[in-house]
Coordinates of C-alpha atoms in Angstrom, one line a residue:
Chain A
X3 CA 0.3 -0.3 -0.1
X4 CA 1.4 3.6 -1.2
X5 CA 1.3 5.9 2.0
X6 CA 1.5 9.7 1.9
X7 CA 1.6 11.8 4.6
X8 CA -1.2 15.3 4.2
X9 CA -2.6 17.8 5.8
X10 CA -5.9 19.8 5.5
X11 CA -6.4 20.5 2.6
X12 CA -3.7 19.0 0.9
X13 CA -4.3 16.8 -1.8
X14 CA -3.6 13.8 -3.6
X15 CA -3.4 12.8 -7.5
X16 CA -4.3 9.1 -8.9
X17 CA -4.0 8.7 -12.5
X18 CA -4.8 11.5 -14.5
X19 CA -8.6 12.3 -12.8
X20 CA -9.2 11.3 -9.4
X21 CA -8.0 13.8 -6.9
X22 CA -8.6 13.0 -3.3
X23 CA -8.5 16.3 -0.6
X24 CA -8.1 16.4 2.5
X25 CA -11.3 18.3 3.9
X26 CA -11.2 18.6 7.9
X27 CA -9.2 16.6 10.4
X28 CA -11.1 16.5 13.7
X29 CA -9.8 14.2 16.4
X30 CA -9.8 10.9 15.1
X31 CA -11.7 11.6 12.2
X32 CA -11.2 12.8 8.2
X33 CA -13.5 14.5 5.9
X34 CA -12.2 13.7 2.2
X35 CA -13.1 15.4 -0.9
X36 CA -13.2 12.8 -3.5
X37 CA -13.4 14.4 -7.1
X38 CA -13.2 11.1 -10.1
X39 CA -15.0 11.2 -13.7
X40 CA -18.4 9.3 -14.0
X41 CA -16.5 5.9 -14.8
X42 CA -15.4 5.5 -11.5
X43 CA -17.8 4.7 -8.5
X44 CA -17.0 6.3 -5.4
X45 CA -18.2 4.5 -2.0
X46 CA -17.1 3.5 1.8
X47 CA -15.6 0.3 2.0
X48 CA -18.5 -1.0 4.6
X49 CA -21.0 0.3 2.5
X50 CA -19.4 -1.2 -0.9
X51 CA -19.4 -4.1 0.8
X52 CA -22.9 -4.4 1.9
X53 CA -23.9 -3.2 -1.9
X54 CA -21.9 -5.9 -3.4
X55 CA -23.0 -8.7 -1.3
X56 CA -27.0 -7.6 -1.8
X57 CA -26.5 -7.3 -6.1
X58 CA -25.2 -11.1 -6.0
X59 CA -27.8 -12.0 -3.7
X60 CA -30.5 -10.5 -5.7
X61 CA -28.8 -11.4 -9.4
X62 CA -30.8 -14.6 -11.2
X63 CA -30.7 -15.4 -14.4
X64 CA -33.2 -13.9 -17.0
X65 CA -35.0 -17.0 -17.3
X66 CA -35.4 -18.0 -13.7
X67 CA -36.2 -14.5 -12.6
X68 CA -39.6 -15.2 -15.4
X69 CA -40.4 -18.7 -13.8
X70 CA -40.0 -16.7 -10.5
X71 CA -42.5 -14.1 -11.6
X72 CA -44.6 -16.5 -13.2
X73 CA -45.0 -18.5 -9.7
X74 CA -45.6 -15.9 -8.0
X75 CA -48.2 -14.4 -9.7
X76 CA -50.4 -18.1 -10.3
X77 CA -49.9 -17.9 -6.2
X78 CA -51.6 -14.6 -6.0
X79 CA -54.1 -15.3 -9.0
X80 CA -55.1 -18.5 -7.0
X81 CA -55.1 -16.8 -4.0
X82 CA -58.3 -14.9 -5.8
X83 CA -57.9 -10.4 -5.2
X84 CA -57.8 -10.5 -1.6
X85 CA -57.3 -7.5 -0.4
X86 CA -53.8 -7.4 1.0
X87 CA -54.4 -6.8 4.9
X88 CA -58.6 -7.8 5.3
X89 CA -58.8 -7.5 9.5
X90 CA -61.3 -4.5 9.3
X91 CA -64.1 -7.9 10.9
X92 CA -65.7 -7.4 7.4
X93 CA -66.9 -11.1 6.6
X94 CA -64.4 -11.8 3.5
X95 CA -65.7 -13.8 0.9
X96 CA -64.3 -17.5 0.4
X97 CA -62.6 -18.7 -2.3
X98 CA -64.1 -21.7 -4.2
X99 CA -62.8 -24.7 -4.0
Chain B
X18 CA -24.9 5.7 -30.8
X19 CA -28.0 2.9 -30.6
X20 CA -27.0 -0.5 -29.7
X21 CA -30.0 -3.0 -30.0
X22 CA -28.9 -6.0 -31.8
X23 CA -30.4 -8.4 -29.2
X24 CA -33.1 -6.7 -27.8
X25 CA -36.4 -5.1 -29.4
X26 CA -35.7 -2.2 -31.1
X27 CA -38.2 -0.1 -28.5
X28 CA -36.5 -1.5 -25.0
X29 CA -34.2 0.9 -23.6
X30 CA -30.5 0.5 -22.1
X31 CA -29.4 1.5 -18.9
X32 CA -25.6 3.0 -19.2
X33 CA -24.2 2.4 -15.7
X34 CA -21.3 3.9 -16.5
X35 CA -19.8 3.0 -13.1
X36 CA -20.6 -0.5 -13.1
X37 CA -22.6 -2.1 -10.5
X38 CA -20.7 -3.2 -7.1
X39 CA -20.1 -6.8 -7.6
X40 CA -20.7 -7.1 -11.4
X41 CA -16.9 -5.3 -13.0
X42 CA -17.3 -5.1 -15.8
X43 CA -21.2 -5.3 -16.6
X44 CA -22.3 -0.9 -17.4
X45 CA -25.7 -2.1 -19.9
X46 CA -28.5 -3.5 -18.9
X47 CA -31.5 -3.6 -21.4
X48 CA -34.9 -2.3 -18.9
X49 CA -37.4 -4.6 -20.3
X50 CA -41.2 -4.8 -18.6
X51 CA -43.0 -6.8 -20.6
X52 CA -44.6 -9.0 -18.0
X53 CA -48.0 -7.8 -17.9
X54 CA -49.6 -4.7 -17.5
X55 CA -50.7 -6.0 -14.0
X56 CA -46.9 -6.9 -13.5
X57 CA -44.8 -4.4 -10.7
X58 CA -41.9 -6.1 -11.7
X59 CA -39.5 -5.5 -14.0
X60 CA -36.0 -7.3 -15.4
X61 CA -32.9 -5.3 -16.0
X62 CA -31.1 -7.6 -18.5
X63 CA -27.3 -7.4 -18.8
X64 CA -25.9 -6.9 -22.5
X65 CA -23.0 -8.4 -21.3
X66 CA -23.6 -10.8 -20.3
X67 CA -27.0 -12.4 -21.2
X68 CA -27.2 -14.6 -18.0
X69 CA -27.0 -11.6 -15.5
X70 CA -30.4 -10.3 -14.5
X71 CA -32.0 -8.6 -11.9
X72 CA -36.0 -7.6 -11.2
X73 CA -36.8 -4.8 -10.0
X74 CA -39.8 -2.7 -9.5
X75 CA -40.3 0.4 -8.5
X76 CA -41.0 2.4 -4.9
X77 CA -44.6 3.1 -5.2
X78 CA -46.4 -0.1 -5.1
X79 CA -44.8 -1.4 -2.0
X80 CA -42.8 1.8 -0.6
X81 CA -45.6 4.5 -1.2
X82 CA -43.4 7.1 0.7
X83 CA -40.4 6.2 0.2
X84 CA -38.3 8.9 -1.3
X85 CA -34.0 9.3 -2.1
X86 CA -32.1 12.6 -1.8
X87 CA -29.5 12.7 -3.9
X88 CA -26.1 14.6 -3.4
X89 CA -24.8 17.0 -5.9
X90 CA -22.2 15.2 -7.5
X91 CA -24.9 12.7 -8.1
X92 CA -27.0 14.7 -10.0
X93 CA -24.3 16.0 -11.8
X94 CA -22.9 12.6 -12.9
X95 CA -26.8 11.7 -13.9
X96 CA -26.9 14.4 -15.7
X97 CA -30.8 15.5 -14.1
X98 CA -32.3 18.8 -14.3
X99 CA -35.0 18.2 -12.3
X100 CA -36.1 16.0 -10.2
X101 CA -38.8 15.0 -12.7
X102 CA -35.7 13.7 -15.0
X103 CA -34.6 10.9 -12.1
X104 CA -36.6 7.7 -12.5
X105 CA -36.0 4.8 -9.1
X106 CA -36.0 1.2 -9.4
X107 CA -35.0 -1.1 -6.7
X108 CA -33.4 -4.6 -6.9
X109 CA -35.8 -7.2 -6.3
X110 CA -34.7 -10.4 -4.4
X111 CA -37.4 -13.1 -4.8
X112 CA -38.7 -15.5 -2.6
X113 CA -41.2 -18.4 -3.4
X114 CA -43.8 -15.8 -2.0
X115 CA -44.1 -11.7 -1.9
X116 CA -44.0 -11.7 1.9
X117 CA -40.7 -13.8 1.4
X118 CA -39.4 -11.5 -1.0
X119 CA -37.3 -8.6 -0.4
X120 CA -36.4 -5.2 -2.1
X121 CA -32.9 -3.0 -1.3
X122 CA -33.8 0.4 -0.2
X123 CA -30.3 1.1 0.8
X124 CA -28.5 0.8 -2.7
X125 CA -31.7 1.7 -5.7
X126 CA -31.1 2.6 -8.8
X127 CA -31.4 5.7 -9.9
X128 CA -31.4 6.3 -14.2
X129 CA -32.1 9.9 -15.9
X130 CA -35.2 9.1 -18.1
X131 CA -34.1 11.4 -21.0
X132 CA -30.4 10.2 -21.4
X133 CA -30.6 6.2 -19.8
X134 CA -28.0 6.6 -17.9
X135 CA -28.7 5.3 -14.6
X136 CA -26.3 4.4 -10.9
X137 CA -27.2 2.9 -7.7
X138 CA -26.6 4.9 -5.3
X139 CA -25.6 4.4 -1.7
X140 CA -27.7 6.7 0.9
X141 CA -26.4 7.7 4.3
X142 CA -29.5 8.4 6.0
X143 CA -30.1 5.6 8.2
X144 CA -32.3 2.6 8.6
X145 CA -32.2 1.5 4.8
X146 CA -31.6 -2.2 4.3
X147 CA -30.9 -3.7 1.5
X148 CA -32.6 -6.5 2.6
X149 CA -36.4 -4.6 3.2
X150 CA -39.5 -7.2 2.9
X151 CA -41.6 -5.9 -0.1
X152 CA -44.3 -6.1 2.2
X153 CA -43.1 -4.0 4.9
X154 CA -44.9 -0.6 4.4

């Protein structure tokens, strides 16, 4: 890892178009300003890791997605147009067997 | 600049300049909404990897009070002029039932509806969960 010592308001340049500036140092936290082109994603690491995991968990294939969506729809259709919250005390019509 | 070789002519291709976390190298996704008029779901299908897709939904059907604030850098990156230019999509993880399905409220996808530039943003306000039950609202 390259280690660079910077003071407040000093910057580090990465490549041609990324600039990391130390904006403020307060106690054990540092505020950084990051200038980067649109094709460079800038995330806090822990959030990036969480997004990565969430995206991997959500990833599917078009064929699998179509099958899953069809199965969900079929389930819903089978249950009929029952309201989502039927706890109003009103008599809900029974689905025909 | 239209590249619609393997998808329907009028299917919008969203361009993720910065890619999607976890899927380096995938930058273009077709937004396919053809699951019947009643379906709240659409499919984001990768142009680069035809086997990769995400199920997405608009926030309104499941999370009517969901709203997001973009910072200036995100607005600039997406080239948004007004908030009406933006479409917000949530990535969904489908379970076997809607009750078992979740949506990513932490990292919504924001699309410029005019240019189709898109990015997954991260919301820094607390209480945004990447796996919020779809029927939680």
